[in-house]
Short mmCIF file of C-alpha atoms in Angstrom, two decimals:
data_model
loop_
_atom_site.label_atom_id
_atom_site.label_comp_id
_atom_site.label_asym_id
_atom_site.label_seq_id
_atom_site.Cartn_x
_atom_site.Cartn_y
_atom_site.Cartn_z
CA UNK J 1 49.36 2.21 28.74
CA UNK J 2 50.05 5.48 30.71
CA UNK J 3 51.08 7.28 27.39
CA UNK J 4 48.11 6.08 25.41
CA UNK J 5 45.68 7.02 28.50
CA UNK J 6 47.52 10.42 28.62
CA UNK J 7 47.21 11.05 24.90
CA UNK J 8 43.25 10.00 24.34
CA UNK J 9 41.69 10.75 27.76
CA UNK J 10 44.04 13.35 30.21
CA UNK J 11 40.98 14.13 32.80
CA UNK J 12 42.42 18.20 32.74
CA UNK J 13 41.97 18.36 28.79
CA UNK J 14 38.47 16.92 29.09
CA UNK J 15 37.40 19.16 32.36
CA UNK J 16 38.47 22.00 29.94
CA UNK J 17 37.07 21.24 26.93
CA UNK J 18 34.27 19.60 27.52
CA UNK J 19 31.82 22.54 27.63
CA UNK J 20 32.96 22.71 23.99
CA UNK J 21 32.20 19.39 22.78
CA UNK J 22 28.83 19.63 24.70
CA UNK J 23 27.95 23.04 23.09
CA UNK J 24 28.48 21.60 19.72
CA UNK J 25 26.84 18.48 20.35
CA UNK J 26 23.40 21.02 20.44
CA UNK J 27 24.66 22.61 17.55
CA UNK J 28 24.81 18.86 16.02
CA UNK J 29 21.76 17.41 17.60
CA UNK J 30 19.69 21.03 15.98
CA UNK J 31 20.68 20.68 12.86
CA UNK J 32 20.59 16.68 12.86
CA UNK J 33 17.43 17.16 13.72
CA UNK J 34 16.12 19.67 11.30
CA UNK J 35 17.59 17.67 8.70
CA UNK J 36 15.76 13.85 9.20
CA UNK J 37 12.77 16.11 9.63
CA UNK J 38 12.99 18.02 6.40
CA UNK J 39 14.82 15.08 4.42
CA UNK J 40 12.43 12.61 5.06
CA UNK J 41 9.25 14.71 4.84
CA UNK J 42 10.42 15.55 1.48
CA UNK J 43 11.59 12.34 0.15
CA UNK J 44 8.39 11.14 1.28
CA UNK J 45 5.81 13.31 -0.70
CA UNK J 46 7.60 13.06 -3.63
CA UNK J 47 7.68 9.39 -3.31
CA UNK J 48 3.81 9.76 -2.68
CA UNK J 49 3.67 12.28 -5.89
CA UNK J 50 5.06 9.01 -7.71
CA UNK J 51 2.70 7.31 -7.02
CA UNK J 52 0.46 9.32 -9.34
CA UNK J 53 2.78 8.35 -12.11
CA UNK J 54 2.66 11.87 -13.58
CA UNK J 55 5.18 11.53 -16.35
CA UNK J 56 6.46 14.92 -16.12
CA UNK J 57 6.73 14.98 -12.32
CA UNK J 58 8.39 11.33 -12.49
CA UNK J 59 11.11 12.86 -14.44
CA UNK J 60 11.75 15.56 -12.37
CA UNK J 61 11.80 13.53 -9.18
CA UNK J 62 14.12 10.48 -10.70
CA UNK J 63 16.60 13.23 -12.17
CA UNK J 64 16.68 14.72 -8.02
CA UNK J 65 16.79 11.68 -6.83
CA UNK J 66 19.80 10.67 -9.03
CA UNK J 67 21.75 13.39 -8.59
CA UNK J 68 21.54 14.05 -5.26
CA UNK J 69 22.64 10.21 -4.37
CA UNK J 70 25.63 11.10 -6.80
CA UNK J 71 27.19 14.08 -5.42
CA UNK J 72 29.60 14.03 -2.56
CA UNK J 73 27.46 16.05 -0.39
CA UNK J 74 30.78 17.92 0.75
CA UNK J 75 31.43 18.92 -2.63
CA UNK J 76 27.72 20.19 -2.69
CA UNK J 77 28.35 22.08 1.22
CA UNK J 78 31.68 23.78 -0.21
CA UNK J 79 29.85 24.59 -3.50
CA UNK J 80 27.33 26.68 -1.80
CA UNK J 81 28.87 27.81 0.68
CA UNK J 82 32.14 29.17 -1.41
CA UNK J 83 30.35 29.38 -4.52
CA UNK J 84 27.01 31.39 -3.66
CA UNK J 85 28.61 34.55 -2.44
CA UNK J 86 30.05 35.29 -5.78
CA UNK J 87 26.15 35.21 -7.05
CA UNK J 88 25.41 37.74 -4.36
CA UNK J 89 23.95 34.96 -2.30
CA UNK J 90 25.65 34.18 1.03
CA UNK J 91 24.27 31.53 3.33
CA UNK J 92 25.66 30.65 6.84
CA UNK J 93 27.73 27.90 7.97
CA UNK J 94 24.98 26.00 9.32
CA UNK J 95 22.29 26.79 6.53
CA UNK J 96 24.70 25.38 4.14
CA UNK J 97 24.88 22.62 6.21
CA UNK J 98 21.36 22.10 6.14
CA UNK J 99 20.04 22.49 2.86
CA UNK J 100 22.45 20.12 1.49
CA UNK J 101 22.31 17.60 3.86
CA UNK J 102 18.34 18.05 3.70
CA UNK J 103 18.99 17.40 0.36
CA UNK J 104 20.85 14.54 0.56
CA UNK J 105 18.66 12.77 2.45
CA UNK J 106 15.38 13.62 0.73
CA UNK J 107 17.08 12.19 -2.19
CA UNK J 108 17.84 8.85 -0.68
CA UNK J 109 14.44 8.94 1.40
CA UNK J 110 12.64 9.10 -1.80
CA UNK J 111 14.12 5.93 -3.28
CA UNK J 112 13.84 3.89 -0.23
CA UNK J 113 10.20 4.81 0.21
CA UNK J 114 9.56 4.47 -3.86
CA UNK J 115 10.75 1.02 -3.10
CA UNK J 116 8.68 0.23 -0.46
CA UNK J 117 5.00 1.69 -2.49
CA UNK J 118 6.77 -0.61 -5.56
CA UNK J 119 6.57 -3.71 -3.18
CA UNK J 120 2.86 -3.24 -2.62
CA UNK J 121 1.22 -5.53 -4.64
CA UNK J 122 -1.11 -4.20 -6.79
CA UNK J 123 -4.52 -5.98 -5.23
CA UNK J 124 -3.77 -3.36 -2.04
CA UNK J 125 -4.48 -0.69 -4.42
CA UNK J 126 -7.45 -2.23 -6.01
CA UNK J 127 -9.11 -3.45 -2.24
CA UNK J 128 -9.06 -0.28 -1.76
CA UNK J 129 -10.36 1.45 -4.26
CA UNK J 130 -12.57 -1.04 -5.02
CA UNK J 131 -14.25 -0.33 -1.29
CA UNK J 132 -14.53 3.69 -2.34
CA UNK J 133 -12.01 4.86 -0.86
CA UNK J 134 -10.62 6.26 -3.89
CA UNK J 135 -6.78 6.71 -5.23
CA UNK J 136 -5.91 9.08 -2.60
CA UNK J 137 -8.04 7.26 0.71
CA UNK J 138 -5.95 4.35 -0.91
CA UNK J 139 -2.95 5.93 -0.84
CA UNK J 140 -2.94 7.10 2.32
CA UNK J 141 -4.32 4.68 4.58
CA UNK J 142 -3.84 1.72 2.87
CA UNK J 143 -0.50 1.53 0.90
CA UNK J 144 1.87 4.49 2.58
CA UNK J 145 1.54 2.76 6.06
CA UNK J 146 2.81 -0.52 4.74
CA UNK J 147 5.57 1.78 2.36
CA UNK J 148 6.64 3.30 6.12
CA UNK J 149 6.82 -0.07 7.57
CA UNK J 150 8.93 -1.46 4.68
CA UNK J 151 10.92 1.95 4.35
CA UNK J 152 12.00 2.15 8.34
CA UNK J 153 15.53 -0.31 8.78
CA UNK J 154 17.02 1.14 5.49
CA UNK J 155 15.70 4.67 6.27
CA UNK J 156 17.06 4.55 9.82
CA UNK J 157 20.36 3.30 7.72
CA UNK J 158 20.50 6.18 5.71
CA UNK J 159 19.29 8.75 8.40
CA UNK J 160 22.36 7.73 10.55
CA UNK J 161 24.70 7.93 7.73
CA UNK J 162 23.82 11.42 6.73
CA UNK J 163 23.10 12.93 10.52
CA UNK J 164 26.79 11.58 10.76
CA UNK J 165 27.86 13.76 8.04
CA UNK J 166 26.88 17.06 10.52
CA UNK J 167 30.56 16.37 10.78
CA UNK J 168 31.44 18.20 7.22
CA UNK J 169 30.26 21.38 9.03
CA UNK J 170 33.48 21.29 10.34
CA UNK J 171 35.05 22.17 7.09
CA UNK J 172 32.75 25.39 6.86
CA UNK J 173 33.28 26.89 10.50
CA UNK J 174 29.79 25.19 11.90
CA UNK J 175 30.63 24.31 15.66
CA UNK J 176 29.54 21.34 15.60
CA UNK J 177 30.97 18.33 18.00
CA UNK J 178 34.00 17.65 15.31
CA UNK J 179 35.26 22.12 14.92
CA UNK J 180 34.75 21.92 18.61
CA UNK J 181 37.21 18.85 18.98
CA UNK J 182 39.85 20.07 16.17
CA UNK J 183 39.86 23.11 17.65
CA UNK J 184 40.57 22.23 20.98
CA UNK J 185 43.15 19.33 19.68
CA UNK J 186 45.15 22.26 18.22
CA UNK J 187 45.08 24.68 21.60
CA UNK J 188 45.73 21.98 23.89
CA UNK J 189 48.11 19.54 21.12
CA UNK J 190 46.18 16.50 23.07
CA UNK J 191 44.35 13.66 21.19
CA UNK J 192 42.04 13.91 24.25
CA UNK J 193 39.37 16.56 22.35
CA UNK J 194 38.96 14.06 19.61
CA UNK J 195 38.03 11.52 21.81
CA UNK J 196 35.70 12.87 23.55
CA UNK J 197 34.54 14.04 20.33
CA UNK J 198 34.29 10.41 19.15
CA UNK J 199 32.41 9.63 22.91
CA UNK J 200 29.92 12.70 21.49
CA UNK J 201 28.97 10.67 18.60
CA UNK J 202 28.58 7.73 20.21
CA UNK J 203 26.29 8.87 22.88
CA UNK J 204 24.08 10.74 20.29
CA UNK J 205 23.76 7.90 17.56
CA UNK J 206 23.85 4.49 20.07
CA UNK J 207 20.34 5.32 21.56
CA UNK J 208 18.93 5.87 18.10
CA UNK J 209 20.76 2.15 16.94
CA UNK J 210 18.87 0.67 19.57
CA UNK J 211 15.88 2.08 18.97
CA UNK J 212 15.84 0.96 15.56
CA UNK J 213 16.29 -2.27 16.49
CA UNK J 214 13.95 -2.40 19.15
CA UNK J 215 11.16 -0.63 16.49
CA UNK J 216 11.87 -3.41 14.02
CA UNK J 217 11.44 -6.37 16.72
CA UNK J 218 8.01 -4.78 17.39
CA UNK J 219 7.21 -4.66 13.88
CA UNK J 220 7.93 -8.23 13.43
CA UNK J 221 5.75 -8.83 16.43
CA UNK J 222 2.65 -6.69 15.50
CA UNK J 223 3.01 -8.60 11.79
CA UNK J 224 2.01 -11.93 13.67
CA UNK J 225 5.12 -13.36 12.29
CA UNK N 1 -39.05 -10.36 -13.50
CA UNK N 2 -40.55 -7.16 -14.02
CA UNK N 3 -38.28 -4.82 -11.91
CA UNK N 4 -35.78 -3.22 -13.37
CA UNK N 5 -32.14 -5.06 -13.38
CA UNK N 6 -29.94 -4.49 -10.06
CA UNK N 7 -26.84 -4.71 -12.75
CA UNK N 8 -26.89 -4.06 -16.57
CA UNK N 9 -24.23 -5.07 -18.87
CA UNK N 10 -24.78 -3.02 -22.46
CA UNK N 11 -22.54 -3.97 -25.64
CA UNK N 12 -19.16 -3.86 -23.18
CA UNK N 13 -16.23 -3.68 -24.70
CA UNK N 14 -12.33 -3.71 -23.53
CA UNK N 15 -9.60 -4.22 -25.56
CA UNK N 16 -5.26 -3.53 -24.40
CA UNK N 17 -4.06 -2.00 -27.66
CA UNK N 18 -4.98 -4.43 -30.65
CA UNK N 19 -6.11 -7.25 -28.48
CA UNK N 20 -9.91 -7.30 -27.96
CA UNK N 21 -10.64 -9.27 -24.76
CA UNK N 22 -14.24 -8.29 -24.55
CA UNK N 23 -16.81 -7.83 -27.60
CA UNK N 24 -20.25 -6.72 -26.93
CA UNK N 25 -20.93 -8.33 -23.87
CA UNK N 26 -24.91 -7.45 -22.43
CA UNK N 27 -25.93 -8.91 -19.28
CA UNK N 28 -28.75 -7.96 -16.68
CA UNK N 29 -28.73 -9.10 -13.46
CA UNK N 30 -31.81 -9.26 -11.75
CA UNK N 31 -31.96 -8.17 -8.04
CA UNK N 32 -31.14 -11.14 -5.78
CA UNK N 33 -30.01 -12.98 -8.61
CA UNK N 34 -27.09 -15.33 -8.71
CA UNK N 35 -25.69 -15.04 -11.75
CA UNK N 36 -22.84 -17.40 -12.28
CA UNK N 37 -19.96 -16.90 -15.47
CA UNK N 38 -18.17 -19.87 -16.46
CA UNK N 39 -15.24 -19.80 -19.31
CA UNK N 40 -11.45 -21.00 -19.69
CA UNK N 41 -9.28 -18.94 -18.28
CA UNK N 42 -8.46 -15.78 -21.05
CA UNK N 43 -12.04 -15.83 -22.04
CA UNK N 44 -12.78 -12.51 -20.68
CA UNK N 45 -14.29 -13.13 -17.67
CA UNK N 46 -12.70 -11.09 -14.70
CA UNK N 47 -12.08 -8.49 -17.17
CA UNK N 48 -15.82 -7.84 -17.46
CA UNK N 49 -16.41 -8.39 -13.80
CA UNK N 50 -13.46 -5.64 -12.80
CA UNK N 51 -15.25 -3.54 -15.60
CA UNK N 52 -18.56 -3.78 -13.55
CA UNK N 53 -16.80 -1.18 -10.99
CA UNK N 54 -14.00 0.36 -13.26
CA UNK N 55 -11.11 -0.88 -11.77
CA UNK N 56 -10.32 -1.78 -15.51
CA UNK N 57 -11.52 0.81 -17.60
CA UNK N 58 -13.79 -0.36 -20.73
CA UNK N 59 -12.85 0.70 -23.93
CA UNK N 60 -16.69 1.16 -24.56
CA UNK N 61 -20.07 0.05 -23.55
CA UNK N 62 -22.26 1.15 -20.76
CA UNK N 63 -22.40 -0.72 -17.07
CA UNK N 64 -25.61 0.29 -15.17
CA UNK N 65 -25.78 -0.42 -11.27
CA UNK N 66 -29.51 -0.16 -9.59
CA UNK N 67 -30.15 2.63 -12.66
CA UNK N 68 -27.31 4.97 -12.64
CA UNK N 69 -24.52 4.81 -15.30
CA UNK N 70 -21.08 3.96 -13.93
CA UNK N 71 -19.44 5.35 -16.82
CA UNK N 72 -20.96 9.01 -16.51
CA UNK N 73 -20.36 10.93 -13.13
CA UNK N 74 -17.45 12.59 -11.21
CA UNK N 75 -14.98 10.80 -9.60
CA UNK N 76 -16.94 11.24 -6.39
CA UNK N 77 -19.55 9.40 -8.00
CA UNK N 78 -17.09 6.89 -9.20
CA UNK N 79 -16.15 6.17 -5.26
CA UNK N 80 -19.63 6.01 -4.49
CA UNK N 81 -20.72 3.40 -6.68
CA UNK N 82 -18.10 1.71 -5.72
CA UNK N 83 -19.35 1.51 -2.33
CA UNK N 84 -22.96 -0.41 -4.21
CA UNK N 85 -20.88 -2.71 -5.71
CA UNK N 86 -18.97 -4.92 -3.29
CA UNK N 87 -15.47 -7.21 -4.72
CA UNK N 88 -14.13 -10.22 -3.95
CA UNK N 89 -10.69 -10.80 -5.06
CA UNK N 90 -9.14 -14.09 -5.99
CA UNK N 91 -6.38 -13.23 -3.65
CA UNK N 92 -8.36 -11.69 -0.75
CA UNK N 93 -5.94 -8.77 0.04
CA UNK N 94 -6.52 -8.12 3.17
CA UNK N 95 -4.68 -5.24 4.45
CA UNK N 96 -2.22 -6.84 6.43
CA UNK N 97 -0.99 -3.89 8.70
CA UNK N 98 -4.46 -3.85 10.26
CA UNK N 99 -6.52 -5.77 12.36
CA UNK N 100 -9.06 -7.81 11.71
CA UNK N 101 -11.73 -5.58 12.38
CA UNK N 102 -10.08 -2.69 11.11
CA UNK N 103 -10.08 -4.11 7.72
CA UNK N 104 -14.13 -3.92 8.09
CA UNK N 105 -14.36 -0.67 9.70
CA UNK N 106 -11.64 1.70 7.32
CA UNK N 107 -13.91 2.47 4.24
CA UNK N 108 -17.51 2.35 6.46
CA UNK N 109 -15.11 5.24 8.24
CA UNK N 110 -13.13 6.89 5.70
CA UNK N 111 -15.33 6.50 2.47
CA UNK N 112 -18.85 6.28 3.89
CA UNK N 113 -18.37 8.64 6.91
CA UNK N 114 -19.62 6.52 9.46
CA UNK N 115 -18.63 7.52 13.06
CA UNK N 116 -16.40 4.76 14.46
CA UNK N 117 -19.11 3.20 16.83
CA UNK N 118 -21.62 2.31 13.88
CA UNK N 119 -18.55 1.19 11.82
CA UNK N 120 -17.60 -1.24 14.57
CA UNK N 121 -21.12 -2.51 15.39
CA UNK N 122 -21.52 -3.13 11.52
CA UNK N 123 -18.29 -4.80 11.10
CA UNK N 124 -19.17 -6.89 14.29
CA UNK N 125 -22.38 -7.44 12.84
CA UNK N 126 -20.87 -8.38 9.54
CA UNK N 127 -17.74 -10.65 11.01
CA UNK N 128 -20.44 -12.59 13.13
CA UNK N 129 -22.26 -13.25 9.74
CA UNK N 130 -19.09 -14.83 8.34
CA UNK N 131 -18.31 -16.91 12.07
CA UNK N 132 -14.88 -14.83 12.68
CA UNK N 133 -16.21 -12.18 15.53
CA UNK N 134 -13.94 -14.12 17.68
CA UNK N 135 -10.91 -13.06 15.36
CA UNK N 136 -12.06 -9.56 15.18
CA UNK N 137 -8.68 -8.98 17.12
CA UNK N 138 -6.43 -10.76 15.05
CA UNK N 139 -4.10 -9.40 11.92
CA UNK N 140 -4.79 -11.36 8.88
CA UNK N 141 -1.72 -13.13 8.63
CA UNK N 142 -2.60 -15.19 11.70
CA UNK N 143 -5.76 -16.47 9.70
CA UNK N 144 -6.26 -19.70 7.28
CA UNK N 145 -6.70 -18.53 3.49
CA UNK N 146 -10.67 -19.08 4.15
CA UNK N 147 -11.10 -17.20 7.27
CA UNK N 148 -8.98 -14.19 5.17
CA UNK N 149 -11.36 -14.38 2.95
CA UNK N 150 -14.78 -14.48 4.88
CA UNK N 151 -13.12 -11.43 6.11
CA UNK N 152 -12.99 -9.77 2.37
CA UNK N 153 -16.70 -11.02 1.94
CA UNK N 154 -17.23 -8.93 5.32
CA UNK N 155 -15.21 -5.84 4.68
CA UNK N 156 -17.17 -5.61 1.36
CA UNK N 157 -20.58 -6.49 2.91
CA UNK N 158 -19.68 -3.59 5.65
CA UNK N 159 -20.80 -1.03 3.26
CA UNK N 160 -24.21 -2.23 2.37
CA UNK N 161 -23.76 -3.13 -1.09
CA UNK N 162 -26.38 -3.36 -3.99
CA UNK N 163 -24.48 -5.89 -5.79
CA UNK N 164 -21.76 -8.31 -5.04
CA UNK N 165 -18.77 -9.36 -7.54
CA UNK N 166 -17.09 -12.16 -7.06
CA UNK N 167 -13.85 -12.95 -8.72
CA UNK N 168 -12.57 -16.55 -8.35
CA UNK N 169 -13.33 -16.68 -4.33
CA UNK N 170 -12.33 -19.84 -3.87
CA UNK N 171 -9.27 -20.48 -6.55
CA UNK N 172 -6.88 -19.51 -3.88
CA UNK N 173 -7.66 -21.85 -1.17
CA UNK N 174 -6.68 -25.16 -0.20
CA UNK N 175 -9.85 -27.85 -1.07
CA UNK N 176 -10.61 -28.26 2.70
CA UNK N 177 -10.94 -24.54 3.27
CA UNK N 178 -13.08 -24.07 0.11
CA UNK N 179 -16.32 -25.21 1.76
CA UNK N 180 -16.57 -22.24 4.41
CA UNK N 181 -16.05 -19.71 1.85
CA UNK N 182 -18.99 -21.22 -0.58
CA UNK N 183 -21.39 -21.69 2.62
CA UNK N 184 -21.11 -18.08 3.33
CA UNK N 185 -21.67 -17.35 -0.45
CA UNK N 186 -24.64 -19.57 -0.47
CA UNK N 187 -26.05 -17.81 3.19
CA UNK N 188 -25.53 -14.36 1.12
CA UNK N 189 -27.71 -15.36 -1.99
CA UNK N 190 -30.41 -16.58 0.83
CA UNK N 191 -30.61 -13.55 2.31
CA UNK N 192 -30.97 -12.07 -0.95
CA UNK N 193 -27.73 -10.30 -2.16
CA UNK N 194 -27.31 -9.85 -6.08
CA UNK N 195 -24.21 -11.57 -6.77
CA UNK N 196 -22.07 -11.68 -9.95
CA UNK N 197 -19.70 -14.62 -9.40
CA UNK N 198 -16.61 -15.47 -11.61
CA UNK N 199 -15.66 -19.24 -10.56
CA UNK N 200 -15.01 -22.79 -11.17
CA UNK N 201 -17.06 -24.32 -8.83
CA UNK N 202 -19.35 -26.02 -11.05
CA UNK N 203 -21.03 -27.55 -8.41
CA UNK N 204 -21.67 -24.87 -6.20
CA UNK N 205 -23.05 -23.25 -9.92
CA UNK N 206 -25.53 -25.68 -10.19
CA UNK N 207 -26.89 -25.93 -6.52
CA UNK N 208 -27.02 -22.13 -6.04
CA UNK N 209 -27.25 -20.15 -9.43
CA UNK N 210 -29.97 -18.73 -10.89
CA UNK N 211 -28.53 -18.77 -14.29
CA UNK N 212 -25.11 -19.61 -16.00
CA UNK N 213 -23.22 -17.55 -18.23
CA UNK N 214 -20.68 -19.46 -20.70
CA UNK N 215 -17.67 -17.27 -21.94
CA UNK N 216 -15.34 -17.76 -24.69
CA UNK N 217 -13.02 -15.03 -26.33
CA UNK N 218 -14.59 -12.23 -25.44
CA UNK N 219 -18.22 -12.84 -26.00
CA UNK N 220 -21.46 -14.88 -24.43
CA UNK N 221 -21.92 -18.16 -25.94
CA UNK N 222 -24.92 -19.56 -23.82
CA UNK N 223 -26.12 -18.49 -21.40
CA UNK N 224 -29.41 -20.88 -19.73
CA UNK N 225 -30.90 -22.45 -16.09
CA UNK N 226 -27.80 -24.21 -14.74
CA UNK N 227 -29.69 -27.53 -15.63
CA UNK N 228 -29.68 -26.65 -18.97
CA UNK N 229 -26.11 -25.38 -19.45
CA UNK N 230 -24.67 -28.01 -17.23
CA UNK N 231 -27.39 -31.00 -18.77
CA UNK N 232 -27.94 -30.29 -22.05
CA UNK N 233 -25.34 -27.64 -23.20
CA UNK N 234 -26.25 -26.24 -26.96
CA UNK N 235 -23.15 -24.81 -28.12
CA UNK N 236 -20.28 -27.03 -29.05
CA UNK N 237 -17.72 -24.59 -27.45
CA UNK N 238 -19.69 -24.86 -24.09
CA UNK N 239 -19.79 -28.76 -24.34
CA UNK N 240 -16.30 -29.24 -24.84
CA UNK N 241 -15.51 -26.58 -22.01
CA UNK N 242 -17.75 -28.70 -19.76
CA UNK N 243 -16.25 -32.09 -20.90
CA UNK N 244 -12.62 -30.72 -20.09
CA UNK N 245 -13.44 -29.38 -16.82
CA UNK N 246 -15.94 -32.23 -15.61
CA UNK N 247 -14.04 -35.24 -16.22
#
C-alpha cells in the first residue's frame, strides 16, 4: 500500500509539478474549447446546407463527412504537422491540433445532426411552410430546434471523445495536461505526474458528464413526457 | 353568387412521373362557402387540396386565391399566399418543442411581422375560439388528439386567412374526440370562413356543406347540393362509393 501510494501520489512530486499539469490543463481547456466551438458550428451548417438537398453540395458534404470519421485523427495531426513543412507550410503544435480535431468533430457533428433533421417527420416541414414561414423560417425555427434537441446526448458523446483526444498534442510538443505529465514522469521517474494528469482529466470532463445528464433530464421534463 | 370566387380551381393537373393523379380538375369556391370533396382514398383528393397552396407542386393548371394566381409570383409571394390560405393536416403537427401558444404566435411573428403583444392577443383570441385558452401553457404532447388539433385550426386561423383547407381533420382521432373538432369546423363556416374540406364525415357533409364534390381517379364526377349527391346520386361511380361507405 505504501509503495503503490509512493509511486501514484508522493505529495513532493505533486507540490512540484503541479503548476505544470495546471498550466497545461489551460492549454487543454483553450484549445478544447475552440474546437466544440468550431466543430460543431461547422458540422451544423452543413447539416443545415443538407437540408437544401443541393446535389452537388450533398456530395461534397457526405465525401467530408466520410472521410473525416475514417481517419485516425493522429494520423491526420502528424500528417500536417510533419508533412506541411515540406510544402512550405508550417503550422504550430497547437494549430495542428486544432484544425484537425475541428475537423474531426465537424465531421461527426454533421452526421449526428443530419440524423436528427432526417427524424423530423415531414408534416413539421409542411406546418410550417404551409403557415408562410417559408423553407428557411421552417428551417430554422421549426425543424433545427427539434434536430438540436435530438442531436445533444450523442453530440455531448462525441464532443467528449474528441476534446479527450487534446491528448495527441502530446505527440507534437503541445503542452497540454498529458506533455506536461510525461514530461515530468521522466524528470522526476515517479508515476505521480501521470496521475495527477489522469485527476486533470477527470476534473475537466466530470462536470461536463453531469451536465449532460442533467440537460437531458430537463429535456425529458420540458417534453411533458 | 355574383362575386367573384374566394378559390378557383382551373384545368389542375399533377401527375409523379407517368402516373396522372389529377386530370383537369376546375372548382370555384364561393366566399363563405363550404365546399366538401368526397372520394376513395387514391382518388386525388389531398393532392388537389395540397396543390391549392403548393406544398405539392402541379404539373399544370392554374389555382386562383381571392384573384391572384398562386402559380405566378416570387417566392415572397408564394409565403404570402400562404398566409390567405390556412391548412389543416390529417396529422395536426403541432410543433412539439413549443408551447401551446407559441405554436399560434410563431408565423403571426416570424412570417406576418406582428410584434409579440398582437401575436399573443390574437392567438388568445383564437385559442378561446377553439375552448383551449386554458392550455395556452401547455406543450402539445400533454393534449388529447382533438385539443392538438383545435390548436392547428387556431394556429392557422391566427393569420387571418381568406380560405381554409382542410385535409382529413378528423381521420386521426379517436370517435369520442371527433365531435369537438367538427363543432369548431361547423362554428368556423357560421362565422363565415371559406372552407375547402377533404373528409369522410358524411354526416357532418350533409348538415354543414354547401355543396359536395365526388372524386374518382383524378377527375370530378358529380358534384351537387349535399341532398342531391347524398339522396339521389347520378353517377354510378358516386352511388357505389356511397353504398360502400354508408352501409
Amino acid at each position: 500500500m505504501q509503495n503503490f501510494l509512493h509511486t501514484f501520489f508522493d505529495p513532493n512530486v505533486m507540490a512540484r509539478y503541479l503548476p505544470d499539469v495546471l498550466s497545461g490543463m489551460m492549454v487543454a481547456i483553450w484549445i478544447g474549447a475552440a474546437v466544440v466551438v468550431a466543430g460543431v458550428t461547422a458540422g451544423l451548417a452543413l447539416a443545415c446546407l443538407r437540408t437544401y438537398r443541393i446535389a452537388i453540395c450533398d456530395v461534397f458534404i457526405i465525401c467530408f463527412a466520410d472521410i473525416f470519421r475514417a481517419l485516425p485523427p493522429l494520423v491526420l495531426i502528424l500528417l500536417l504537422y510533419f508533412g506541411l513543412p515540406g510544402v512550405g507550410v508550417r503550422l504550430s503544435g497547437p494549430v495542428v491540433l486544432f484544425v484537425v480535431l475541428s475537423l474531426t468533430l465537424a465531421a461527426f457533428a454533421e452526421e449526428i445532426f443530419w440524423a436528427g433533421f432526417s427524424s423530423i417527420e415531414k408534416g413539421q416541414w409542411e406546418a410550417g411552410i404551409s403557415t408562410g414561414l417559408g423553407f428557411g423560417g421552417t428551417l430554422v425555427y421549426v425543424a433545427l430546434p427539434q434536430a438540436v434537441r435530438l442531436a445533444i446526448p450523442p453530440l455531448v458523446n462525441r464532443v467528449l471523445a474528441i476534446t479527450k483526444m487534446t491528448a495527441l498534442g502530446s505527440v507534437i510538443g503541445v503542452l497540454e495536461i498529458l506533455s506536461a505529465a510525461t514530461t515530468a514522469q521522466s524528470f522526476s521517474g515517479s508515476a505521480t505526474p501521470l496521475s495527477l494528469a489522469a485527476i486533470a482529466y477527470l476534473v475537466l470532463f466530470l462536470p461536463l458528464v453531469f451536465a449532460a445528464r442533467m440537460f437531458e433530464r430537463r429535456r425529458e421534463q420540458s417534453l411533458g413526457r | 353568387m355574383v362575386s367573384r370566387p374566394m378559390l378557383e380551381i382551373v384545368s389542375l393537373q399533377k401527375c409523379f412521373g407517368d402516373n396522372v393523379i389529377l386530370r383537369d380538375i376546375n372548382l370555384k369556391v364561393a366566399q363563405g362557402e363550404l365546399v366538401f370533396i368526397i372520394g376513395p382514398s387514391g382518388s386525388g383528393k389531398s393532392t388537389m387540396l395540397r396543390c391549392c397552396n403548393r406544398l405539392e407542386e402541379p404539373s399544370g393548371g392554374d389555382v386562383i386565391v381571392d384573384g391572384r394566381n398562386i402559380m405566378s409570383g416570387t417566392r415572397r409571394d408564394l409565403d404570402l399566399m400562404r398566409l390567405k390560405v390556412g391548412m389543416v393536416f390529417q396529422g395536426f403537427h403541432l410543433y412539439p418543442h413549443m408551447s401551446v401558444l407559441n405554436n399560434v404566435t410563431l408565423a403571426q411573428r416570424k412570417a406576418m411581422g406582428r410584434t409579440a403583444e398582437e401575436a399573443k392577443a390574437r392567438a388568445m383570441d383564437m385559442l378561446e375560439r377553439v375552448g383551449l385558452a386554458h392550455k395556452a401553457d401547455a406543450m402539445p404532447a400533454q393534449l388529447s388528439g382533438g385539443q392538438q388539433q383545435r390548436v392547428a385550426i387556431a394556429r392557422a386561423l391566427a393569420l387571418d386567412p381568406l380560405v381554409m383547407l382542410f385535409d382529413e381533420p378528423t381521420s386521426a382521432l379517436d370517435p369520442e374526440l371527433v365531435g369537438s373538432v367538427l363543432a369548431v369546423m361547423k362554428d368556423l363556416k357560421a362565422k363565415g370562413m371559406t372552407m375547402l374540406v377533404v373528409s369522410h364525415e358524411m354526416g357532418f357533409a350533409r348538415e354543414t356543406a354547401d355543396r359536395v364534390i365526388f372524386m374518382d381517379g383524378g377527375v370530378v364526377v358529380e358534384e351537387g347540393a349535399p341532398d342531391e349527391i347524398f339522396g339521389a346520386p347520378k353517377a354510378e361511380r358516386t352511388q357505389a362509393f356511397l353504398s360502400r361507405v354508408t352501409r
